[in-house]
PDB file of C-alpha atoms in Angstrom:
ATOM      1  CA  MET A   1      25.887  11.737   6.030  1.00 71.00           C
ATOM      2  CA  PRO A   2      26.320  11.940   2.285  1.00 75.00           C
ATOM      3  CA  ASN A   3      24.424   9.502   0.075  1.00 78.00           C
ATOM      4  CA  VAL A   4      21.991   8.442   2.770  1.00 85.00           C
ATOM      5  CA  THR A   5      18.308   7.822   2.156  1.00 89.00           C
ATOM      6  CA  LEU A   6      15.991   8.021   5.139  1.00 92.00           C
ATOM      7  CA  THR A   7      12.704   6.143   5.308  1.00 94.00           C
ATOM      8  CA  THR A   8      10.363   5.466   8.198  1.00 96.00           C
ATOM      9  CA  ASP A   9       7.168   3.801   9.388  1.00 97.00           C
ATOM     10  CA  ILE A  10       4.430   6.042  10.792  1.00 97.00           C
ATOM     11  CA  ILE A  11       1.202   5.097  12.550  1.00 94.00           C
ATOM     12  CA  VAL A  12      -1.530   7.730  12.752  1.00 95.00           C
ATOM     13  CA  GLY A  13      -4.504   7.678  15.079  1.00 92.00           C
ATOM     14  CA  PHE A  14      -2.783   6.091  18.053  1.00 90.00           C
ATOM     15  CA  PRO A  15      -5.298   6.140  20.953  1.00 88.00           C
ATOM     16  CA  ASN A  16      -5.912   9.736  21.984  1.00 87.00           C
ATOM     17  CA  GLU A  17      -3.388  11.218  19.536  1.00 92.00           C
ATOM     18  CA  THR A  18      -4.092  14.959  19.598  1.00 94.00           C
ATOM     19  CA  ASP A  19      -4.276  17.253  16.594  1.00 96.00           C
ATOM     20  CA  GLU A  20      -1.106  18.900  17.890  1.00 97.00           C
ATOM     21  CA  GLU A  21       0.737  15.573  18.081  1.00 96.00           C
ATOM     22  CA  PHE A  22      -0.311  14.737  14.530  1.00 97.00           C
ATOM     23  CA  GLU A  23       0.911  18.144  13.311  1.00 98.00           C
ATOM     24  CA  GLU A  24       4.240  17.448  15.043  1.00 97.00           C
ATOM     25  CA  THR A  25       4.464  14.209  13.040  1.00 97.00           C
ATOM     26  CA  MET A  26       3.856  16.157   9.828  1.00 97.00           C
ATOM     27  CA  THR A  27       6.522  18.713  10.789  1.00 97.00           C
ATOM     28  CA  LEU A  28       8.992  15.937  11.615  1.00 97.00           C
ATOM     29  CA  MET A  29       8.317  14.302   8.261  1.00 96.00           C
ATOM     30  CA  GLU A  30       9.137  17.571   6.471  1.00 96.00           C
ATOM     31  CA  GLU A  31      12.136  18.535   8.611  1.00 96.00           C
ATOM     32  CA  VAL A  32      13.846  15.151   8.351  1.00 95.00           C
ATOM     33  CA  GLY A  33      13.050  14.879   4.657  1.00 92.00           C
ATOM     34  CA  PHE A  34      12.088  11.210   4.647  1.00 94.00           C
ATOM     35  CA  GLU A  35      12.045  10.004   1.041  1.00 93.00           C
ATOM     36  CA  ALA A  36       9.570   7.222   1.767  1.00 93.00           C
ATOM     37  CA  ALA A  37       7.362   6.036   4.582  1.00 95.00           C
ATOM     38  CA  TYR A  38       5.178   3.060   5.292  1.00 96.00           C
ATOM     39  CA  THR A  39       2.054   4.583   6.774  1.00 97.00           C
ATOM     40  CA  PHE A  40      -0.763   2.966   8.684  1.00 95.00           C
ATOM     41  CA  ILE A  41      -3.834   3.713  10.758  1.00 94.00           C
ATOM     42  CA  TYR A  42      -3.433   2.437  14.301  1.00 91.00           C
ATOM     43  CA  SER A  43      -5.156  -0.833  15.040  1.00 85.00           C
ATOM     44  CA  PRO A  44      -5.084  -2.463  18.486  1.00 84.00           C
ATOM     45  CA  ARG A  45      -2.953  -5.542  19.052  1.00 84.00           C
ATOM     46  CA  GLU A  46      -4.094  -7.862  21.800  1.00 87.00           C
ATOM     47  CA  GLY A  47      -1.815  -7.951  24.817  1.00 87.00           C
ATOM     48  CA  THR A  48      -0.211  -4.549  24.186  1.00 84.00           C
ATOM     49  CA  PRO A  49      -0.596  -1.609  26.602  1.00 82.00           C
ATOM     50  CA  ALA A  50      -2.130   0.504  23.820  1.00 80.00           C
ATOM     51  CA  ALA A  51      -4.880  -2.072  23.278  1.00 80.00           C
ATOM     52  CA  ARG A  52      -6.185  -1.307  26.783  1.00 83.00           C
ATOM     53  CA  LYS A  53      -6.469   2.431  26.084  1.00 84.00           C
ATOM     54  CA  LYS A  54      -9.819   3.964  25.234  1.00 83.00           C
ATOM     55  CA  ASP A  55      -9.645   5.186  21.648  1.00 82.00           C
ATOM     56  CA  ALA A  56     -11.475   8.498  21.330  1.00 83.00           C
ATOM     57  CA  ILE A  57     -10.364   9.228  17.757  1.00 90.00           C
ATOM     58  CA  SER A  58     -13.005   8.634  15.096  1.00 92.00           C
ATOM     59  CA  ASN A  59     -12.192   6.520  12.044  1.00 92.00           C
ATOM     60  CA  GLU A  60     -12.956   9.557   9.876  1.00 96.00           C
ATOM     61  CA  VAL A  61     -10.261  11.629  11.652  1.00 96.00           C
ATOM     62  CA  LYS A  62      -7.801   8.740  11.363  1.00 95.00           C
ATOM     63  CA  LYS A  63      -8.485   8.446   7.620  1.00 97.00           C
ATOM     64  CA  GLN A  64      -8.069  12.215   7.122  1.00 97.00           C
ATOM     65  CA  ARG A  65      -4.745  12.145   8.956  1.00 97.00           C
ATOM     66  CA  LEU A  66      -3.515   9.200   6.908  1.00 98.00           C
ATOM     67  CA  TYR A  67      -4.591  10.933   3.692  1.00 98.00           C
ATOM     68  CA  ARG A  68      -2.725  14.137   4.612  1.00 98.00           C
ATOM     69  CA  LEU A  69       0.365  12.197   5.647  1.00 98.00           C
ATOM     70  CA  ASN A  70       0.355  10.159   2.437  1.00 97.00           C
ATOM     71  CA  GLU A  71       0.063  13.335   0.352  1.00 97.00           C
ATOM     72  CA  LEU A  72       3.205  14.644   2.050  1.00 97.00           C
ATOM     73  CA  VAL A  73       5.047  11.323   1.667  1.00 96.00           C
ATOM     74  CA  ASN A  74       4.178  11.228  -2.051  1.00 96.00           C
ATOM     75  CA  LYS A  75       5.329  14.833  -2.527  1.00 96.00           C
ATOM     76  CA  GLN A  76       8.659  14.240  -0.802  1.00 96.00           C
ATOM     77  CA  SER A  77       9.265  10.990  -2.672  1.00 95.00           C
ATOM     78  CA  ALA A  78       8.506  12.617  -6.035  1.00 96.00           C
ATOM     79  CA  GLU A  79      10.885  15.501  -5.228  1.00 95.00           C
ATOM     80  CA  ALA A  80      13.666  13.084  -4.267  1.00 93.00           C
ATOM     81  CA  MET A  81      13.131  11.022  -7.421  1.00 96.00           C
ATOM     82  CA  LYS A  82      13.160  14.125  -9.654  1.00 97.00           C
ATOM     83  CA  GLY A  83      16.783  14.695  -8.616  1.00 94.00           C
ATOM     84  CA  TYR A  84      17.784  11.502 -10.430  1.00 96.00           C
ATOM     85  CA  GLU A  85      16.683  12.646 -13.900  1.00 97.00           C
ATOM     86  CA  GLY A  86      19.655  12.893 -16.250  1.00 97.00           C
ATOM     87  CA  LYS A  87      21.993  11.093 -13.847  1.00 97.00           C
ATOM     88  CA  THR A  88      23.657   7.734 -14.355  1.00 97.00           C
ATOM     89  CA  VAL A  89      23.229   5.323 -11.441  1.00 96.00           C
ATOM     90  CA  LYS A  90      24.406   1.828 -10.611  1.00 96.00           C
ATOM     91  CA  VAL A  91      21.548  -0.665 -10.540  1.00 97.00           C
ATOM     92  CA  LEU A  92      21.536  -4.217  -9.188  1.00 97.00           C
ATOM     93  CA  VAL A  93      19.266  -5.945 -11.702  1.00 97.00           C
ATOM     94  CA  GLU A  94      16.799  -8.281  -9.987  1.00 97.00           C
ATOM     95  CA  GLY A  95      14.795  -9.481 -12.986  1.00 95.00           C
ATOM     96  CA  GLU A  96      11.766  -8.619 -15.054  1.00 94.00           C
ATOM     97  CA  SER A  97       9.469  -5.768 -14.094  1.00 93.00           C
ATOM     98  CA  LYS A  98       6.276  -6.937 -12.382  1.00 91.00           C
ATOM     99  CA  LYS A  99       4.220  -4.966 -14.908  1.00 90.00           C
ATOM    100  CA  ASP A 100       6.060  -5.694 -18.172  1.00 91.00           C
ATOM    101  CA  ALA A 101       8.130  -8.780 -18.999  1.00 91.00           C
ATOM    102  CA  THR A 102      10.046  -6.822 -21.678  1.00 92.00           C
ATOM    103  CA  VAL A 103      11.396  -4.427 -19.036  1.00 96.00           C
ATOM    104  CA  LEU A 104      14.055  -5.194 -16.423  1.00 97.00           C
ATOM    105  CA  ALA A 105      13.907  -3.912 -12.855  1.00 97.00           C
ATOM    106  CA  GLY A 106      16.491  -3.368 -10.169  1.00 97.00           C
ATOM    107  CA  TYR A 107      17.515  -1.101  -7.324  1.00 97.00           C
ATOM    108  CA  THR A 108      20.037   1.695  -6.909  1.00 95.00           C
ATOM    109  CA  GLU A 109      22.457   1.953  -4.016  1.00 92.00           C
ATOM    110  CA  LYS A 110      19.797   4.123  -2.333  1.00 92.00           C
ATOM    111  CA  ASN A 111      17.096   1.483  -2.825  1.00 92.00           C
ATOM    112  CA  LYS A 112      15.272   3.300  -5.638  1.00 96.00           C
ATOM    113  CA  LEU A 113      13.414   1.082  -8.119  1.00 97.00           C
ATOM    114  CA  VAL A 114      14.645   1.499 -11.703  1.00 98.00           C
ATOM    115  CA  ASN A 115      12.935   0.053 -14.796  1.00 98.00           C
ATOM    116  CA  PHE A 116      14.767  -0.171 -18.113  1.00 97.00           C
ATOM    117  CA  LYS A 117      15.025  -2.264 -21.272  1.00 96.00           C
ATOM    118  CA  GLY A 118      17.998  -4.572 -21.581  1.00 94.00           C
ATOM    119  CA  PRO A 119      19.074  -8.142 -22.164  1.00 95.00           C
ATOM    120  CA  LYS A 120      18.120 -10.788 -19.599  1.00 94.00           C
ATOM    121  CA  SER A 121      21.844 -11.589 -19.346  1.00 94.00           C
ATOM    122  CA  VAL A 122      22.304  -8.597 -17.002  1.00 95.00           C
ATOM    123  CA  VAL A 123      20.000 -10.067 -14.318  1.00 96.00           C
ATOM    124  CA  GLY A 124      22.050 -10.482 -11.144  1.00 96.00           C
ATOM    125  CA  LYS A 125      24.616  -7.920 -12.258  1.00 95.00           C
ATOM    126  CA  ILE A 126      25.266  -4.295 -11.431  1.00 96.00           C
ATOM    127  CA  VAL A 127      24.819  -2.081 -14.493  1.00 96.00           C
ATOM    128  CA  ASP A 128      24.939   1.623 -15.216  1.00 96.00           C
ATOM    129  CA  VAL A 129      21.564   3.106 -16.108  1.00 97.00           C
ATOM    130  CA  LYS A 130      20.886   6.676 -17.191  1.00 97.00           C
ATOM    131  CA  ILE A 131      17.658   7.956 -15.636  1.00 98.00           C
ATOM    132  CA  VAL A 132      15.346   9.499 -18.214  1.00 98.00           C
ATOM    133  CA  LYS A 133      12.130   9.871 -16.213  1.00 98.00           C
ATOM    134  CA  ALA A 134      11.299  10.134 -12.527  1.00 97.00           C
ATOM    135  CA  LYS A 135       7.981   8.960 -11.108  1.00 96.00           C
ATOM    136  CA  THR A 136       6.749   9.161  -7.535  1.00 95.00           C
ATOM    137  CA  TRP A 137       7.998   5.702  -6.566  1.00 94.00           C
ATOM    138  CA  SER A 138      10.216   4.544  -9.439  1.00 96.00           C
ATOM    139  CA  LEU A 139      12.631   5.655 -12.120  1.00 98.00           C
ATOM    140  CA  ASP A 140      12.732   4.857 -15.843  1.00 97.00           C
ATOM    141  CA  GLY A 141      16.132   4.546 -17.430  1.00 97.00           C
ATOM    142  CA  GLU A 142      18.276   3.483 -20.336  1.00 96.00           C
ATOM    143  CA  LEU A 143      20.987   0.846 -19.990  1.00 96.00           C
ATOM    144  CA  ILE A 144      24.567   2.044 -20.413  1.00 94.00           C
ATOM    145  CA  GLU A 145      26.592  -0.834 -21.825  1.00 75.00           C
ATOM    146  CA  ASN A 146      29.498  -1.185 -19.342  1.00 61.00           C
ATOM    147  CA  MET A 147      28.749  -3.719 -16.557  1.00 51.00           C
ATOM    148  CA  VAL A 148      30.258  -4.489 -13.173  1.00 54.00           C
ATOM    149  CA  GLU A 149      30.327  -8.080 -11.872  1.00 57.00           C
ATOM    150  CA  VAL A 150      28.745  -8.873  -8.494  1.00 60.00           C
ATOM    151  CA  LYS A 151      31.048 -11.088  -6.428  1.00 59.00           C
TER     152      LYS A 151
END
């Protein structure tokens, strides 16, 4: 499928997860090419079948697995973002950046966060933004003046 972005949620340290099973998760992450993932260490939820299982995995092993997984997620996200540098993308402007009120923020059609300077009048509109710098989880850009109305 062209123009698709795949993301996922991954829990590590499920009761009795083997080293082999964890390595299969890492391989799947690489083979699919997920551009982002919400990652967590397993924690029991009352009333679920997994909560009744004896958990033989130490917290240290769970933390190491999460660390390794997050390193891979960060690497794949950064690689995907790098491909945007120099390109012009359509951005739905949501408002001011959370970190800097002089910067606007919005999302591409592939749900990538873009920060750029521009007039507040473009909030709520789709604008063209040229990407000048890729970061691991966001893109910095420059506003291109032609706008498209959202209806």
